[in-house]
Amino acid sequence: MNFETLALPAVFVVYIAAVLLLISSDWRLSIAVLALQYAGIVILVGLSWPLEKAVVKMLAGWMAGAVLGLALISLPGGGRTEDRLQLSSVLFRLLGAALVGFVAFYWGPTIIAWMPKVALEQAYGGMVLIALGLFHLGLTSQPLRVCLGLLTVLGGFEILYAAVESSALVTGLLASVSLGLALVGAYLLTVPTQEEAQ
């Protein structure tokens, strides 16, 4: 399948998804946006890989979202783990996301000089996800938010690494890392309730 025509819209999809993950306080919306982000990742990875291998990324991301969602549903209180963000916090995160996005788009062409096999859209998408994921990690210590930030960083890395290596073993390894992150996040979400039960 030819993904060249969808590559630039996919960059905007992953950017908007990463920003929504940054400002969302509803875990249901966050899981849905994570699924949308992985759909954009598949398009960008599909520039270098065949469709069959690229879909593995989406399936691993969707399974990671399902694991996190099931862990949150099992919590008492319907999975409410965090409070709503204040307006000043949302504005700060949006301003930070705009600045981080600008820096990522600025450094995108530099990545092409270092990694010639990477397409410009892949460089933009990968850098945006890595930068916004790191920004997300710097703003939170909640297990769900940390897991979402790590999955975002890993998604950006997968986009850039797909142009360099197309091995089936690496595909499986990165998928298992995504699932492992989700399992660790699910464990960290459910540990406080298990301690209270004892």
Short mmCIF file of C-alpha atoms in Angstrom, two decimals:
data_model
loop_
_atom_site.label_atom_id
_atom_site.label_comp_id
_atom_site.label_asym_id
_atom_site.label_seq_id
_atom_site.Cartn_x
_atom_site.Cartn_y
_atom_site.Cartn_z
CA MET A 1 0.00 0.00 0.00
CA ASN A 2 1.25 3.48 -0.85
CA PHE A 3 1.43 5.66 2.27
CA GLU A 4 3.21 8.67 0.72
CA THR A 5 -0.02 10.63 0.27
CA LEU A 6 -1.05 9.99 3.89
CA ALA A 7 2.34 10.73 5.43
CA LEU A 8 1.96 14.47 6.03
CA PRO A 9 -1.56 14.16 7.49
CA ALA A 10 -0.20 11.36 9.72
CA VAL A 11 2.43 13.77 11.09
CA PHE A 12 -0.34 16.17 12.11
CA VAL A 13 -2.39 13.30 13.56
CA VAL A 14 0.47 12.12 15.79
CA TYR A 15 1.24 15.72 16.83
CA ILE A 16 -2.38 16.44 17.76
CA ALA A 17 -2.67 13.07 19.50
CA ALA A 18 0.47 13.72 21.56
CA VAL A 19 -0.83 17.17 22.54
CA LEU A 20 -4.20 15.70 23.53
CA LEU A 21 -2.44 13.08 25.64
CA LEU A 22 -0.59 15.92 27.32
CA ILE A 23 -3.68 17.96 28.26
CA SER A 24 -6.33 15.27 28.72
CA SER A 25 -7.43 14.44 32.24
CA ASP A 26 -9.96 11.75 31.26
CA TRP A 27 -8.35 8.33 31.03
CA ARG A 28 -10.94 7.11 28.49
CA LEU A 29 -10.07 9.92 26.11
CA SER A 30 -6.37 9.27 26.69
CA ILE A 31 -6.70 5.59 25.72
CA ALA A 32 -8.71 6.51 22.60
CA VAL A 33 -6.14 9.14 21.61
CA LEU A 34 -3.35 6.60 22.15
CA ALA A 35 -5.11 4.32 19.65
CA LEU A 36 -5.32 7.21 17.17
CA GLN A 37 -1.64 7.99 17.73
CA TYR A 38 -0.69 4.40 16.89
CA ALA A 39 -2.77 4.60 13.70
CA GLY A 40 -0.62 7.56 12.66
CA ILE A 41 2.53 5.69 13.66
CA VAL A 42 1.53 2.83 11.35
CA ILE A 43 1.26 5.19 8.39
CA LEU A 44 4.69 6.68 9.08
CA VAL A 45 6.28 3.27 9.65
CA GLY A 46 4.56 2.05 6.48
CA LEU A 47 6.75 4.40 4.44
CA SER A 48 9.66 2.04 5.10
CA TRP A 49 8.05 -1.31 5.89
CA PRO A 50 5.47 -3.49 4.18
CA LEU A 51 1.93 -3.14 5.48
CA GLU A 52 1.97 -6.53 7.24
CA LYS A 53 4.89 -5.52 9.45
CA ALA A 54 3.66 -1.98 10.03
CA VAL A 55 0.31 -3.21 11.32
CA VAL A 56 2.15 -5.05 14.12
CA LYS A 57 2.96 -1.62 15.60
CA MET A 58 -0.70 -0.65 15.63
CA LEU A 59 -1.81 -3.94 17.14
CA ALA A 60 0.83 -3.73 19.87
CA GLY A 61 -0.20 -0.15 20.66
CA TRP A 62 -3.88 -1.02 20.74
CA MET A 63 -3.20 -4.01 23.00
CA ALA A 64 -1.16 -1.76 25.30
CA GLY A 65 -4.11 0.63 25.45
CA ALA A 66 -6.46 -2.27 26.18
CA VAL A 67 -4.24 -3.48 29.02
CA LEU A 68 -4.15 0.00 30.56
CA GLY A 69 -7.90 0.43 30.08
CA LEU A 70 -8.70 -2.90 31.73
CA ALA A 71 -6.45 -2.04 34.66
CA LEU A 72 -8.21 1.30 35.09
CA ILE A 73 -11.68 -0.25 34.87
CA SER A 74 -10.77 -2.71 37.61
CA LEU A 75 -9.92 0.11 40.03
CA PRO A 76 -12.54 1.09 42.60
CA GLY A 77 -14.35 4.26 41.61
CA GLY A 78 -14.33 3.48 37.89
CA GLY A 79 -10.69 4.23 37.32
CA ARG A 80 -10.67 7.85 38.44
CA THR A 81 -6.96 8.37 39.06
CA GLU A 82 -6.45 12.10 38.66
CA ASP A 83 -8.11 15.47 39.02
CA ARG A 84 -8.97 17.84 36.22
CA LEU A 85 -6.23 20.20 35.15
CA GLN A 86 -6.60 23.88 35.93
CA LEU A 87 -6.81 26.35 33.06
CA SER A 88 -3.32 27.71 33.78
CA SER A 89 -1.91 24.18 33.64
CA VAL A 90 -3.62 23.48 30.32
CA LEU A 91 -2.34 26.77 28.86
CA PHE A 92 1.19 26.01 30.08
CA ARG A 93 1.07 22.55 28.53
CA LEU A 94 -0.27 23.91 25.23
CA LEU A 95 2.44 26.59 25.10
CA GLY A 96 5.08 24.00 25.97
CA ALA A 97 3.71 21.62 23.32
CA ALA A 98 3.84 24.40 20.72
CA LEU A 99 7.46 25.22 21.61
CA VAL A 100 8.48 21.56 21.71
CA GLY A 101 6.71 20.97 18.40
CA PHE A 102 8.51 23.93 16.85
CA VAL A 103 11.88 22.59 17.99
CA ALA A 104 11.02 19.10 16.73
CA PHE A 105 10.01 20.44 13.32
CA TYR A 106 13.17 22.54 13.24
CA TRP A 107 15.41 19.53 13.95
CA GLY A 108 13.55 17.19 11.57
CA PRO A 109 15.69 17.94 8.50
CA THR A 110 18.84 17.49 10.60
CA ILE A 111 17.79 13.91 11.30
CA ILE A 112 17.75 13.27 7.56
CA ALA A 113 21.40 14.32 7.35
CA TRP A 114 22.29 11.81 10.08
CA MET A 115 19.98 9.04 8.85
CA PRO A 116 19.64 9.32 5.06
CA LYS A 117 17.04 6.54 4.76
CA VAL A 118 14.52 8.46 6.87
CA ALA A 119 11.83 10.35 4.94
CA LEU A 120 11.13 13.94 5.95
CA GLU A 121 7.66 13.04 7.28
CA GLN A 122 9.16 10.23 9.35
CA ALA A 123 11.73 12.62 10.79
CA TYR A 124 9.03 15.13 11.71
CA GLY A 125 6.71 12.50 13.20
CA GLY A 126 9.45 10.73 15.13
CA MET A 127 10.97 13.89 16.54
CA VAL A 128 7.56 15.30 17.52
CA LEU A 129 6.61 12.13 19.38
CA ILE A 130 9.96 11.80 21.13
CA ALA A 131 10.02 15.47 22.16
CA LEU A 132 6.40 15.63 23.33
CA GLY A 133 6.73 12.29 25.10
CA LEU A 134 9.75 13.55 27.03
CA PHE A 135 7.88 16.77 27.82
CA HIS A 136 4.97 14.66 29.07
CA LEU A 137 7.31 12.61 31.26
CA GLY A 138 8.77 15.77 32.77
CA LEU A 139 5.38 17.02 33.92
CA THR A 140 3.94 14.04 35.75
CA SER A 141 4.58 11.23 38.18
CA GLN A 142 1.22 9.43 37.90
CA PRO A 143 1.59 5.84 36.62
CA LEU A 144 -0.90 6.21 33.75
CA ARG A 145 0.64 9.46 32.53
CA VAL A 146 4.18 8.09 32.79
CA CYS A 147 3.17 5.01 30.81
CA LEU A 148 1.51 7.14 28.12
CA GLY A 149 4.60 9.35 27.91
CA LEU A 150 6.89 6.33 27.58
CA LEU A 151 4.66 4.82 24.87
CA THR A 152 4.77 8.14 23.02
CA VAL A 153 8.58 8.28 23.18
CA LEU A 154 8.80 4.65 22.07
CA GLY A 155 6.42 5.34 19.19
CA GLY A 156 8.66 8.15 17.95
CA PHE A 157 11.70 5.93 18.23
CA GLU A 158 9.92 3.17 16.30
CA ILE A 159 9.17 5.58 13.45
CA LEU A 160 12.82 6.60 13.12
CA TYR A 161 14.17 3.09 13.64
CA ALA A 162 11.84 1.61 11.03
CA ALA A 163 13.78 3.36 8.29
CA VAL A 164 17.06 1.93 9.54
CA GLU A 165 16.10 -1.67 10.36
CA SER A 166 13.28 -3.78 8.96
CA SER A 167 13.97 -7.09 10.71
CA ALA A 168 11.01 -9.17 11.90
CA LEU A 169 12.87 -9.85 15.13
CA VAL A 170 13.19 -6.13 15.86
CA THR A 171 9.50 -5.68 15.09
CA GLY A 172 8.58 -8.34 17.63
CA LEU A 173 11.03 -7.00 20.19
CA LEU A 174 9.66 -3.45 19.99
CA ALA A 175 6.09 -4.78 20.17
CA SER A 176 7.00 -6.74 23.30
CA VAL A 177 8.56 -3.62 24.83
CA SER A 178 5.30 -1.71 24.23
CA LEU A 179 3.28 -4.49 25.82
CA GLY A 180 5.76 -4.74 28.69
CA LEU A 181 5.42 -1.02 29.39
CA ALA A 182 1.64 -1.39 29.45
CA LEU A 183 1.85 -4.35 31.84
CA VAL A 184 4.16 -2.46 34.19
CA GLY A 185 1.85 0.56 34.02
CA ALA A 186 -1.17 -1.63 34.77
CA TYR A 187 0.64 -3.16 37.73
CA LEU A 188 1.59 0.26 39.11
CA LEU A 189 -2.01 1.41 38.71
CA THR A 190 -3.43 -1.53 40.65
CA VAL A 191 -0.79 -1.84 43.42
CA PRO A 192 -2.26 0.88 45.70
CA THR A 193 -5.67 -0.82 45.69
CA GLN A 194 -4.10 -4.20 46.44
CA GLU A 195 -2.23 -2.72 49.42
CA GLU A 196 -5.44 -1.17 50.77
CA ALA A 197 -7.24 -4.52 50.49
CA GLN A 198 -4.65 -6.22 52.71
#
